[in-house]
Amino acid sequence: MGSGPPASFVLKMGMNLGNTLFELTERFPPRSWVTPLFEFKRGHIGGMIFGAHCSTAGGFHRALQRGLGLGCEVVQLFVKNNMQWFGQPPAEGDLRLYANEIASGKLASVFGHTGYLINLGGPPSVNRDKSVKSLVQEIGFAETLGLPFLVLHPGAHLGQGEEQGLRQIVAGLDEVFAATRQSPVRIALENTAGQGSCLGWQVRHLAHIFQRVKKPGRLGVCLDTAHFFAAGYDIRTRQGWDQAIGEVEKLIGLDQILAFHLNDSKTDLASRVDRHAGIGQGKIGRAAFAHIVGDERFAKHPGCLETPKSADLHEDAENLAVLRSLLPNRKPSSPVRKKLPS
């Protein structure tokens, strides 16, 4: 692999409200909705490509370095502090280092996850207004980072009822897309466990949003295995997995699936409680992930861990090794033990 940046990328400088920003953009349009950030070059054999959510502590480039240290092919990150409404644009120096990591060609895909305060499904309120503005800002940051999409929890109705909550989500997304009409960044709606008043735990909720937003082309889907299970979809068998995916295909379309969150569940089937576990350490079980990650329909789709981890991240390395061992034509592998950035 050459040391220079891929020919398909260009780094360009712009100005935004007095702040110097950089945009990492693809020179050529993607060939499909699931085309990675840049071409995958590792001789991958069937099934998904794996990675983890990585901390941006110390800069966005550090998230990529952490992922590479774990042997990730995919990295998910937050574009700002996930527990604050608003943040500062990525710093120029950080973006230069980030661009260097991207240009190395060692990662197949990098995408974002929105902050946890955002709730488009709530009733009219100050926080509902902040949610719209916060998501608009995050889309701007994601575009600066060259991310193709942001994963979003659809929202919670907070007592209004399912129907009104879905209306609010549609209206909120319409506002956001109108404010970011020039942006290529898509929103990948994530299925949820259905805890509390959270919407999105049934595939029909996501389909409802797709059918009613003014710009459905700005949407996609991210499917979380732990959320599927906790919501009542028994994906432990191949038949159950196919039924769940069949519902997505019928109501939304497989071409809208942009990524997967690969998590086991600490809670029982249909518990409606969102608690993640390491692969094979929860109620879904290791065997089920073989038919999930080996599903040929999703070859080269990003599959990202959001499982419990300690400071040294050894759990991520171990979970990635388990996932790779379950791929067809793959022998069991040992966890990557590189020195990881702190």
mmCIF file of C-alpha atoms in Angstrom:
data_model
loop_
_atom_site.group_PDB
_atom_site.id
_atom_site.type_symbol
_atom_site.label_atom_id
_atom_site.label_comp_id
_atom_site.label_asym_id
_atom_site.label_seq_id
_atom_site.Cartn_x
_atom_site.Cartn_y
_atom_site.Cartn_z
ATOM 1 C CA MET A 1 0.000 0.000 0.000
ATOM 2 C CA GLY A 2 1.382 3.403 -0.958
ATOM 3 C CA SER A 3 2.207 6.001 1.631
ATOM 4 C CA GLY A 4 0.436 8.890 -0.115
ATOM 5 C CA PRO A 5 -3.246 9.817 0.173
ATOM 6 C CA PRO A 6 -5.746 7.961 -2.028
ATOM 7 C CA ALA A 7 -6.433 9.706 -5.322
ATOM 8 C CA SER A 8 -10.139 9.791 -4.495
ATOM 9 C CA PHE A 9 -9.657 12.348 -1.731
ATOM 10 C CA VAL A 10 -8.947 16.030 -1.592
ATOM 11 C CA LEU A 11 -8.429 18.200 1.482
ATOM 12 C CA LYS A 12 -9.842 21.660 1.043
ATOM 13 C CA MET A 13 -9.911 24.653 3.329
ATOM 14 C CA GLY A 14 -12.927 26.866 3.899
ATOM 15 C CA MET A 15 -14.174 29.521 6.273
ATOM 16 C CA ASN A 16 -17.226 29.224 8.511
ATOM 17 C CA LEU A 17 -18.197 32.106 10.791
ATOM 18 C CA GLY A 18 -14.560 33.075 11.204
ATOM 19 C CA ASN A 19 -13.399 29.563 12.082
ATOM 20 C CA THR A 20 -10.985 27.836 9.743
ATOM 21 C CA LEU A 21 -12.364 24.404 8.939
ATOM 22 C CA PHE A 22 -11.320 21.604 6.660
ATOM 23 C CA GLU A 23 -13.463 19.262 4.654
ATOM 24 C CA LEU A 24 -12.332 15.801 3.655
ATOM 25 C CA THR A 25 -14.494 14.930 0.675
ATOM 26 C CA GLU A 26 -14.660 12.225 -1.943
ATOM 27 C CA ARG A 27 -13.873 13.514 -5.411
ATOM 28 C CA PHE A 28 -16.141 10.925 -6.980
ATOM 29 C CA PRO A 29 -19.720 10.016 -5.954
ATOM 30 C CA PRO A 30 -20.176 6.715 -4.061
ATOM 31 C CA ARG A 31 -21.161 3.689 -6.121
ATOM 32 C CA SER A 32 -23.809 2.639 -3.601
ATOM 33 C CA TRP A 33 -25.324 3.716 -0.286
ATOM 34 C CA VAL A 34 -22.970 1.364 1.565
ATOM 35 C CA THR A 35 -19.732 2.301 -0.189
ATOM 36 C CA PRO A 36 -17.144 2.773 2.596
ATOM 37 C CA LEU A 37 -15.435 6.091 3.279
ATOM 38 C CA PHE A 38 -12.781 4.784 0.922
ATOM 39 C CA GLU A 39 -12.048 1.494 -0.810
ATOM 40 C CA PHE A 40 -11.419 -1.522 1.429
ATOM 41 C CA LYS A 41 -8.063 -3.111 0.593
ATOM 42 C CA ARG A 42 -7.428 -5.898 3.101
ATOM 43 C CA GLY A 43 -8.486 -8.988 1.168
ATOM 44 C CA HIS A 44 -11.613 -9.396 3.292
ATOM 45 C CA ILE A 45 -13.464 -12.706 2.755
ATOM 46 C CA GLY A 46 -17.261 -12.485 3.013
ATOM 47 C CA GLY A 47 -19.372 -11.195 5.869
ATOM 48 C CA MET A 48 -19.249 -7.869 7.646
ATOM 49 C CA ILE A 49 -16.251 -5.692 8.379
ATOM 50 C CA PHE A 50 -15.676 -5.053 12.067
ATOM 51 C CA GLY A 51 -14.814 -2.208 14.363
ATOM 52 C CA ALA A 52 -15.786 -0.409 17.540
ATOM 53 C CA HIS A 53 -16.968 2.905 18.892
ATOM 54 C CA CYS A 54 -13.767 4.740 19.819
ATOM 55 C CA SER A 55 -13.184 7.675 22.143
ATOM 56 C CA THR A 56 -12.140 11.018 20.664
ATOM 57 C CA ALA A 57 -10.330 12.045 23.868
ATOM 58 C CA GLY A 58 -7.237 13.907 22.710
ATOM 59 C CA GLY A 59 -8.646 14.580 19.255
ATOM 60 C CA PHE A 60 -10.508 12.925 16.412
ATOM 61 C CA HIS A 61 -7.262 11.457 15.108
ATOM 62 C CA ARG A 62 -6.859 9.654 18.429
ATOM 63 C CA ALA A 63 -10.146 7.818 17.873
ATOM 64 C CA LEU A 64 -8.791 6.471 14.588
ATOM 65 C CA GLN A 65 -5.481 5.544 16.208
ATOM 66 C CA ARG A 66 -7.291 3.692 18.986
ATOM 67 C CA GLY A 67 -9.329 1.810 16.427
ATOM 68 C CA LEU A 68 -6.279 0.867 14.396
ATOM 69 C CA GLY A 69 -4.518 -0.249 17.561
ATOM 70 C CA LEU A 70 -7.388 -2.657 18.174
ATOM 71 C CA GLY A 71 -7.284 -3.981 14.629
ATOM 72 C CA CYS A 72 -10.521 -2.244 13.645
ATOM 73 C CA GLU A 73 -11.587 -2.003 10.026
ATOM 74 C CA VAL A 74 -14.395 0.382 11.039
ATOM 75 C CA VAL A 75 -14.564 3.210 13.590
ATOM 76 C CA GLN A 76 -17.628 4.951 15.007
ATOM 77 C CA LEU A 77 -17.146 8.186 16.944
ATOM 78 C CA PHE A 78 -18.992 11.135 18.455
ATOM 79 C CA VAL A 79 -18.529 14.423 16.596
ATOM 80 C CA LYS A 80 -18.713 16.403 19.868
ATOM 81 C CA ASN A 81 -19.265 15.711 23.574
ATOM 82 C CA ASN A 82 -22.215 13.314 23.562
ATOM 83 C CA MET A 83 -23.674 14.719 26.795
ATOM 84 C CA GLN A 84 -23.666 18.392 25.789
ATOM 85 C CA TRP A 85 -26.065 20.193 23.482
ATOM 86 C CA PHE A 86 -23.448 22.059 21.491
ATOM 87 C CA GLY A 87 -19.716 21.902 20.867
ATOM 88 C CA GLN A 88 -16.821 23.605 19.117
ATOM 89 C CA PRO A 89 -15.865 22.861 15.502
ATOM 90 C CA PRO A 90 -12.993 20.422 15.019
ATOM 91 C CA ALA A 91 -9.670 22.212 15.486
ATOM 92 C CA GLU A 92 -7.442 22.815 12.468
ATOM 93 C CA GLY A 93 -4.464 20.924 13.910
ATOM 94 C CA ASP A 94 -6.604 17.943 14.869
ATOM 95 C CA LEU A 95 -8.147 17.870 11.396
ATOM 96 C CA ARG A 96 -4.724 17.752 9.758
ATOM 97 C CA LEU A 97 -3.755 14.747 11.900
ATOM 98 C CA TYR A 98 -7.156 13.169 11.306
ATOM 99 C CA ALA A 99 -6.750 13.629 7.544
ATOM 100 C CA ASN A 100 -3.372 11.898 7.692
ATOM 101 C CA GLU A 101 -4.928 8.881 9.417
ATOM 102 C CA ILE A 102 -7.746 8.753 6.853
ATOM 103 C CA ALA A 103 -5.275 9.053 3.978
ATOM 104 C CA SER A 104 -3.316 6.042 5.246
ATOM 105 C CA GLY A 105 -6.080 3.840 3.829
ATOM 106 C CA LYS A 106 -6.044 1.497 6.826
ATOM 107 C CA LEU A 107 -9.723 1.921 7.722
ATOM 108 C CA ALA A 108 -12.645 0.866 5.557
ATOM 109 C CA SER A 109 -15.265 3.159 7.087
ATOM 110 C CA VAL A 110 -15.591 5.926 9.663
ATOM 111 C CA PHE A 111 -19.006 7.212 10.713
ATOM 112 C CA GLY A 112 -20.576 9.092 13.602
ATOM 113 C CA HIS A 113 -23.135 8.678 16.350
ATOM 114 C CA THR A 114 -25.234 11.606 17.534
ATOM 115 C CA GLY A 115 -25.247 12.893 21.105
ATOM 116 C CA TYR A 116 -27.561 11.365 23.692
ATOM 117 C CA LEU A 117 -29.411 14.569 24.590
ATOM 118 C CA ILE A 118 -31.043 14.854 21.176
ATOM 119 C CA ASN A 119 -34.729 13.875 21.255
ATOM 120 C CA LEU A 120 -36.787 14.828 18.223
ATOM 121 C CA GLY A 121 -39.802 12.887 19.507
ATOM 122 C CA GLY A 122 -40.631 15.046 22.518
ATOM 123 C CA PRO A 123 -43.394 17.664 22.755
ATOM 124 C CA PRO A 124 -42.701 21.307 21.829
ATOM 125 C CA SER A 125 -40.241 22.658 24.398
ATOM 126 C CA VAL A 126 -36.883 24.347 24.813
ATOM 127 C CA ASN A 127 -35.183 20.942 24.722
ATOM 128 C CA ARG A 128 -37.025 19.956 21.549
ATOM 129 C CA ASP A 129 -35.753 23.147 19.895
ATOM 130 C CA LYS A 130 -32.242 22.450 21.170
ATOM 131 C CA SER A 131 -32.453 18.930 19.749
ATOM 132 C CA VAL A 132 -33.077 20.262 16.254
ATOM 133 C CA LYS A 133 -30.280 22.835 16.505
ATOM 134 C CA SER A 134 -27.882 20.316 18.032
ATOM 135 C CA LEU A 135 -28.459 17.825 15.228
ATOM 136 C CA VAL A 136 -27.941 20.553 12.631
ATOM 137 C CA GLN A 137 -24.597 21.381 14.254
ATOM 138 C CA GLU A 138 -23.566 17.727 14.386
ATOM 139 C CA ILE A 139 -24.315 17.279 10.700
ATOM 140 C CA GLY A 140 -22.036 20.242 10.011
ATOM 141 C CA PHE A 141 -19.247 18.701 12.077
ATOM 142 C CA ALA A 142 -19.774 15.323 10.392
ATOM 143 C CA GLU A 143 -19.443 16.946 6.972
ATOM 144 C CA THR A 144 -16.220 18.629 8.067
ATOM 145 C CA LEU A 145 -14.891 15.202 9.078
ATOM 146 C CA GLY A 146 -15.993 13.589 5.817
ATOM 147 C CA LEU A 147 -18.386 11.196 7.566
ATOM 148 C CA PRO A 148 -21.044 9.652 5.307
ATOM 149 C CA PHE A 149 -23.690 9.357 8.026
ATOM 150 C CA LEU A 150 -24.605 9.845 11.678
ATOM 151 C CA VAL A 151 -26.466 7.187 13.664
ATOM 152 C CA LEU A 152 -29.485 8.647 15.487
ATOM 153 C CA HIS A 153 -31.855 7.255 18.108
ATOM 154 C CA PRO A 154 -35.232 8.346 16.676
ATOM 155 C CA GLY A 155 -36.541 9.776 19.958
ATOM 156 C CA ALA A 156 -38.920 9.270 22.880
ATOM 157 C CA HIS A 157 -42.514 10.512 22.928
ATOM 158 C CA LEU A 158 -42.374 11.409 26.665
ATOM 159 C CA GLY A 159 -46.035 10.640 27.282
ATOM 160 C CA GLN A 160 -47.573 12.140 24.126
ATOM 161 C CA GLY A 161 -48.184 8.711 22.674
ATOM 162 C CA GLU A 162 -46.584 6.833 19.827
ATOM 163 C CA GLU A 163 -48.440 8.539 16.978
ATOM 164 C CA GLN A 164 -47.675 12.081 18.116
ATOM 165 C CA GLY A 165 -44.082 11.184 18.924
ATOM 166 C CA LEU A 166 -43.560 9.896 15.394
ATOM 167 C CA ARG A 167 -45.097 13.090 14.009
ATOM 168 C CA GLN A 168 -42.629 15.121 16.032
ATOM 169 C CA ILE A 169 -39.694 13.057 14.761
ATOM 170 C CA VAL A 170 -40.772 13.540 11.145
ATOM 171 C CA ALA A 171 -41.254 17.282 11.662
ATOM 172 C CA GLY A 172 -37.881 17.565 13.398
ATOM 173 C CA LEU A 173 -36.042 15.745 10.625
ATOM 174 C CA ASP A 174 -37.744 17.942 8.039
ATOM 175 C CA GLU A 175 -36.440 21.004 9.906
ATOM 176 C CA VAL A 176 -32.947 19.549 10.140
ATOM 177 C CA PHE A 177 -32.774 18.557 6.487
ATOM 178 C CA ALA A 178 -34.064 21.965 5.389
ATOM 179 C CA ALA A 179 -31.312 23.637 7.431
ATOM 180 C CA THR A 180 -28.631 21.316 5.986
ATOM 181 C CA ARG A 181 -29.990 20.975 2.456
ATOM 182 C CA GLN A 182 -26.526 21.192 0.875
ATOM 183 C CA SER A 183 -25.033 18.493 3.094
ATOM 184 C CA PRO A 184 -24.366 14.944 1.827
ATOM 185 C CA VAL A 185 -24.444 13.575 5.388
ATOM 186 C CA ARG A 186 -27.249 11.095 5.977
ATOM 187 C CA ILE A 187 -29.034 10.172 9.208
ATOM 188 C CA ALA A 188 -29.055 6.439 9.968
ATOM 189 C CA LEU A 189 -32.072 5.766 12.184
ATOM 190 C CA GLU A 190 -31.216 3.170 14.817
ATOM 191 C CA ASN A 191 -33.710 0.588 16.002
ATOM 192 C CA THR A 192 -34.116 0.801 19.778
ATOM 193 C CA ALA A 193 -34.876 -1.549 22.657
ATOM 194 C CA GLY A 194 -38.088 0.349 23.401
ATOM 195 C CA GLN A 195 -37.084 1.329 26.913
ATOM 196 C CA GLY A 196 -39.417 3.869 28.495
ATOM 197 C CA SER A 197 -41.192 5.852 25.786
ATOM 198 C CA CYS A 198 -38.448 5.399 23.183
ATOM 199 C CA LEU A 199 -39.727 4.926 19.646
ATOM 200 C CA GLY A 200 -38.011 2.864 16.976
ATOM 201 C CA TRP A 201 -38.265 -0.504 18.725
ATOM 202 C CA GLN A 202 -40.552 -1.774 15.997
ATOM 203 C CA VAL A 203 -39.391 -1.696 12.389
ATOM 204 C CA ARG A 204 -42.711 -0.120 11.448
ATOM 205 C CA HIS A 205 -41.763 2.975 13.479
ATOM 206 C CA LEU A 206 -38.696 3.486 11.292
ATOM 207 C CA ALA A 207 -40.739 2.784 8.158
ATOM 208 C CA HIS A 208 -43.294 5.394 9.243
ATOM 209 C CA ILE A 209 -40.535 8.007 9.394
ATOM 210 C CA PHE A 210 -39.146 7.021 5.978
ATOM 211 C CA GLN A 211 -42.595 7.242 4.423
ATOM 212 C CA ARG A 212 -43.370 10.714 5.763
ATOM 213 C CA VAL A 213 -40.194 12.791 5.739
ATOM 214 C CA LYS A 214 -39.821 15.185 2.832
ATOM 215 C CA LYS A 215 -36.268 14.035 2.077
ATOM 216 C CA PRO A 216 -36.165 10.235 2.580
ATOM 217 C CA GLY A 217 -32.948 10.114 0.569
ATOM 218 C CA ARG A 218 -31.194 11.701 3.561
ATOM 219 C CA LEU A 219 -32.133 8.711 5.730
ATOM 220 C CA GLY A 220 -30.689 5.259 6.271
ATOM 221 C CA VAL A 221 -30.861 2.569 8.951
ATOM 222 C CA CYS A 222 -28.436 1.203 11.553
ATOM 223 C CA LEU A 223 -29.562 -2.096 13.096
ATOM 224 C CA ASP A 224 -28.525 -2.928 16.668
ATOM 225 C CA THR A 225 -28.594 -6.628 17.580
ATOM 226 C CA ALA A 226 -29.091 -6.070 21.325
ATOM 227 C CA HIS A 227 -31.950 -3.673 20.628
ATOM 228 C CA PHE A 228 -33.580 -6.104 18.200
ATOM 229 C CA PHE A 229 -33.515 -8.820 20.868
ATOM 230 C CA ALA A 230 -34.698 -6.662 23.772
ATOM 231 C CA ALA A 231 -37.520 -5.341 21.577
ATOM 232 C CA GLY A 232 -38.813 -8.871 20.981
ATOM 233 C CA TYR A 233 -37.144 -9.987 17.753
ATOM 234 C CA ASP A 234 -35.682 -13.434 18.484
ATOM 235 C CA ILE A 235 -32.573 -13.304 16.334
ATOM 236 C CA ARG A 236 -30.908 -16.255 18.091
ATOM 237 C CA THR A 237 -31.873 -18.572 15.220
ATOM 238 C CA ARG A 238 -31.269 -18.076 11.519
ATOM 239 C CA GLN A 239 -35.018 -18.218 10.971
ATOM 240 C CA GLY A 240 -35.583 -15.477 13.546
ATOM 241 C CA TRP A 241 -32.822 -13.343 12.055
ATOM 242 C CA ASP A 242 -34.266 -13.764 8.575
ATOM 243 C CA GLN A 243 -37.721 -12.796 9.841
ATOM 244 C CA ALA A 244 -36.372 -9.601 11.423
ATOM 245 C CA ILE A 245 -34.359 -8.670 8.334
ATOM 246 C CA GLY A 246 -37.321 -9.634 6.157
ATOM 247 C CA GLU A 247 -39.429 -7.049 7.966
ATOM 248 C CA VAL A 248 -36.795 -4.412 7.279
ATOM 249 C CA GLU A 249 -36.653 -5.463 3.630
ATOM 250 C CA LYS A 250 -40.436 -5.319 3.222
ATOM 251 C CA LEU A 251 -41.054 -2.033 5.027
ATOM 252 C CA ILE A 252 -37.868 -0.066 4.324
ATOM 253 C CA GLY A 253 -35.511 -1.916 1.964
ATOM 254 C CA LEU A 254 -32.181 -3.642 2.500
ATOM 255 C CA ASP A 255 -30.439 -0.937 0.482
ATOM 256 C CA GLN A 256 -31.160 1.488 3.321
ATOM 257 C CA ILE A 257 -29.101 -0.495 5.862
ATOM 258 C CA LEU A 258 -25.874 1.452 6.318
ATOM 259 C CA ALA A 259 -24.366 -0.289 9.349
ATOM 260 C CA PHE A 260 -24.895 -2.687 12.241
ATOM 261 C CA HIS A 261 -24.220 -2.368 15.949
ATOM 262 C CA LEU A 262 -23.005 -5.791 17.100
ATOM 263 C CA ASN A 263 -23.881 -6.153 20.766
ATOM 264 C CA ASP A 264 -25.048 -9.038 22.940
ATOM 265 C CA SER A 265 -27.847 -8.314 25.429
ATOM 266 C CA LYS A 266 -27.709 -8.545 29.214
ATOM 267 C CA THR A 267 -31.510 -8.607 29.306
ATOM 268 C CA ASP A 268 -34.052 -11.180 28.151
ATOM 269 C CA LEU A 269 -35.973 -11.371 24.904
ATOM 270 C CA ALA A 270 -38.687 -8.673 24.775
ATOM 271 C CA SER A 271 -37.443 -7.137 28.057
ATOM 272 C CA ARG A 272 -37.577 -3.646 26.498
ATOM 273 C CA VAL A 273 -34.467 -2.854 28.573
ATOM 274 C CA ASP A 274 -31.299 -1.641 26.828
ATOM 275 C CA ARG A 275 -28.196 -3.233 28.372
ATOM 276 C CA HIS A 276 -25.311 -4.345 26.174
ATOM 277 C CA ALA A 277 -22.999 -7.306 26.798
ATOM 278 C CA GLY A 278 -19.858 -8.665 25.159
ATOM 279 C CA ILE A 279 -20.295 -11.065 22.257
ATOM 280 C CA GLY A 280 -21.335 -14.453 23.667
ATOM 281 C CA GLN A 281 -21.633 -13.059 27.191
ATOM 282 C CA GLY A 282 -25.331 -12.236 27.057
ATOM 283 C CA LYS A 283 -28.737 -13.674 26.279
ATOM 284 C CA ILE A 284 -28.292 -13.707 22.498
ATOM 285 C CA GLY A 285 -25.243 -15.962 22.673
ATOM 286 C CA ARG A 286 -22.131 -16.451 20.586
ATOM 287 C CA ALA A 287 -23.639 -18.966 18.146
ATOM 288 C CA ALA A 288 -26.251 -16.485 16.930
ATOM 289 C CA PHE A 289 -23.613 -14.029 15.778
ATOM 290 C CA ALA A 290 -22.316 -16.572 13.245
ATOM 291 C CA HIS A 291 -25.436 -16.268 11.092
ATOM 292 C CA ILE A 292 -25.586 -12.519 11.711
ATOM 293 C CA VAL A 293 -22.050 -11.530 10.712
ATOM 294 C CA GLY A 294 -21.819 -14.211 8.025
ATOM 295 C CA ASP A 295 -24.984 -13.083 6.246
ATOM 296 C CA GLU A 296 -23.838 -12.649 2.642
ATOM 297 C CA ARG A 297 -26.425 -9.927 2.068
ATOM 298 C CA PHE A 298 -24.313 -7.693 4.292
ATOM 299 C CA ALA A 299 -20.818 -8.510 3.094
ATOM 300 C CA LYS A 300 -18.623 -5.452 3.682
ATOM 301 C CA HIS A 301 -21.290 -3.673 5.722
ATOM 302 C CA PRO A 302 -19.773 -2.043 8.830
ATOM 303 C CA GLY A 303 -20.408 -3.975 12.047
ATOM 304 C CA CYS A 304 -19.493 -1.916 15.100
ATOM 305 C CA LEU A 305 -19.124 -2.942 18.751
ATOM 306 C CA GLU A 306 -20.754 -0.880 21.502
ATOM 307 C CA THR A 307 -19.982 -3.341 24.278
ATOM 308 C CA PRO A 308 -18.731 -2.699 27.835
ATOM 309 C CA LYS A 309 -15.019 -1.949 28.040
ATOM 310 C CA SER A 310 -12.341 -0.935 30.516
ATOM 311 C CA ALA A 311 -9.630 1.680 30.102
ATOM 312 C CA ASP A 312 -7.178 -0.627 28.316
ATOM 313 C CA LEU A 313 -9.851 -1.646 25.764
ATOM 314 C CA HIS A 314 -8.901 -5.330 25.929
ATOM 315 C CA GLU A 315 -12.583 -6.261 25.788
ATOM 316 C CA ASP A 316 -12.910 -4.657 22.359
ATOM 317 C CA ALA A 317 -9.919 -6.630 21.081
ATOM 318 C CA GLU A 318 -11.377 -9.861 22.465
ATOM 319 C CA ASN A 319 -14.842 -9.213 21.035
ATOM 320 C CA LEU A 320 -13.392 -8.399 17.618
ATOM 321 C CA ALA A 321 -11.471 -11.683 17.685
ATOM 322 C CA VAL A 322 -14.681 -13.568 18.492
ATOM 323 C CA LEU A 323 -16.554 -11.897 15.637
ATOM 324 C CA ARG A 324 -13.793 -12.664 13.140
ATOM 325 C CA SER A 325 -13.691 -16.299 14.255
ATOM 326 C CA LEU A 326 -17.372 -16.596 13.320
ATOM 327 C CA LEU A 327 -16.937 -15.467 9.722
ATOM 328 C CA PRO A 328 -17.106 -18.170 7.048
ATOM 329 C CA ASN A 329 -13.668 -19.288 5.813
ATOM 330 C CA ARG A 330 -12.000 -17.652 8.799
ATOM 331 C CA LYS A 331 -9.915 -19.450 11.384
ATOM 332 C CA PRO A 332 -10.148 -18.311 15.028
ATOM 333 C CA SER A 333 -7.860 -15.356 15.670
ATOM 334 C CA SER A 334 -6.172 -14.009 18.765
ATOM 335 C CA PRO A 335 -6.982 -10.532 20.077
ATOM 336 C CA VAL A 336 -4.765 -7.778 18.727
ATOM 337 C CA ARG A 337 -2.363 -6.735 21.474
ATOM 338 C CA LYS A 338 -0.816 -3.567 20.116
ATOM 339 C CA LYS A 339 0.000 -0.712 22.432
ATOM 340 C CA LEU A 340 -3.086 1.493 22.408
ATOM 341 C CA PRO A 341 -3.138 5.293 22.644
ATOM 342 C CA SER A 342 -4.282 6.386 26.091
#
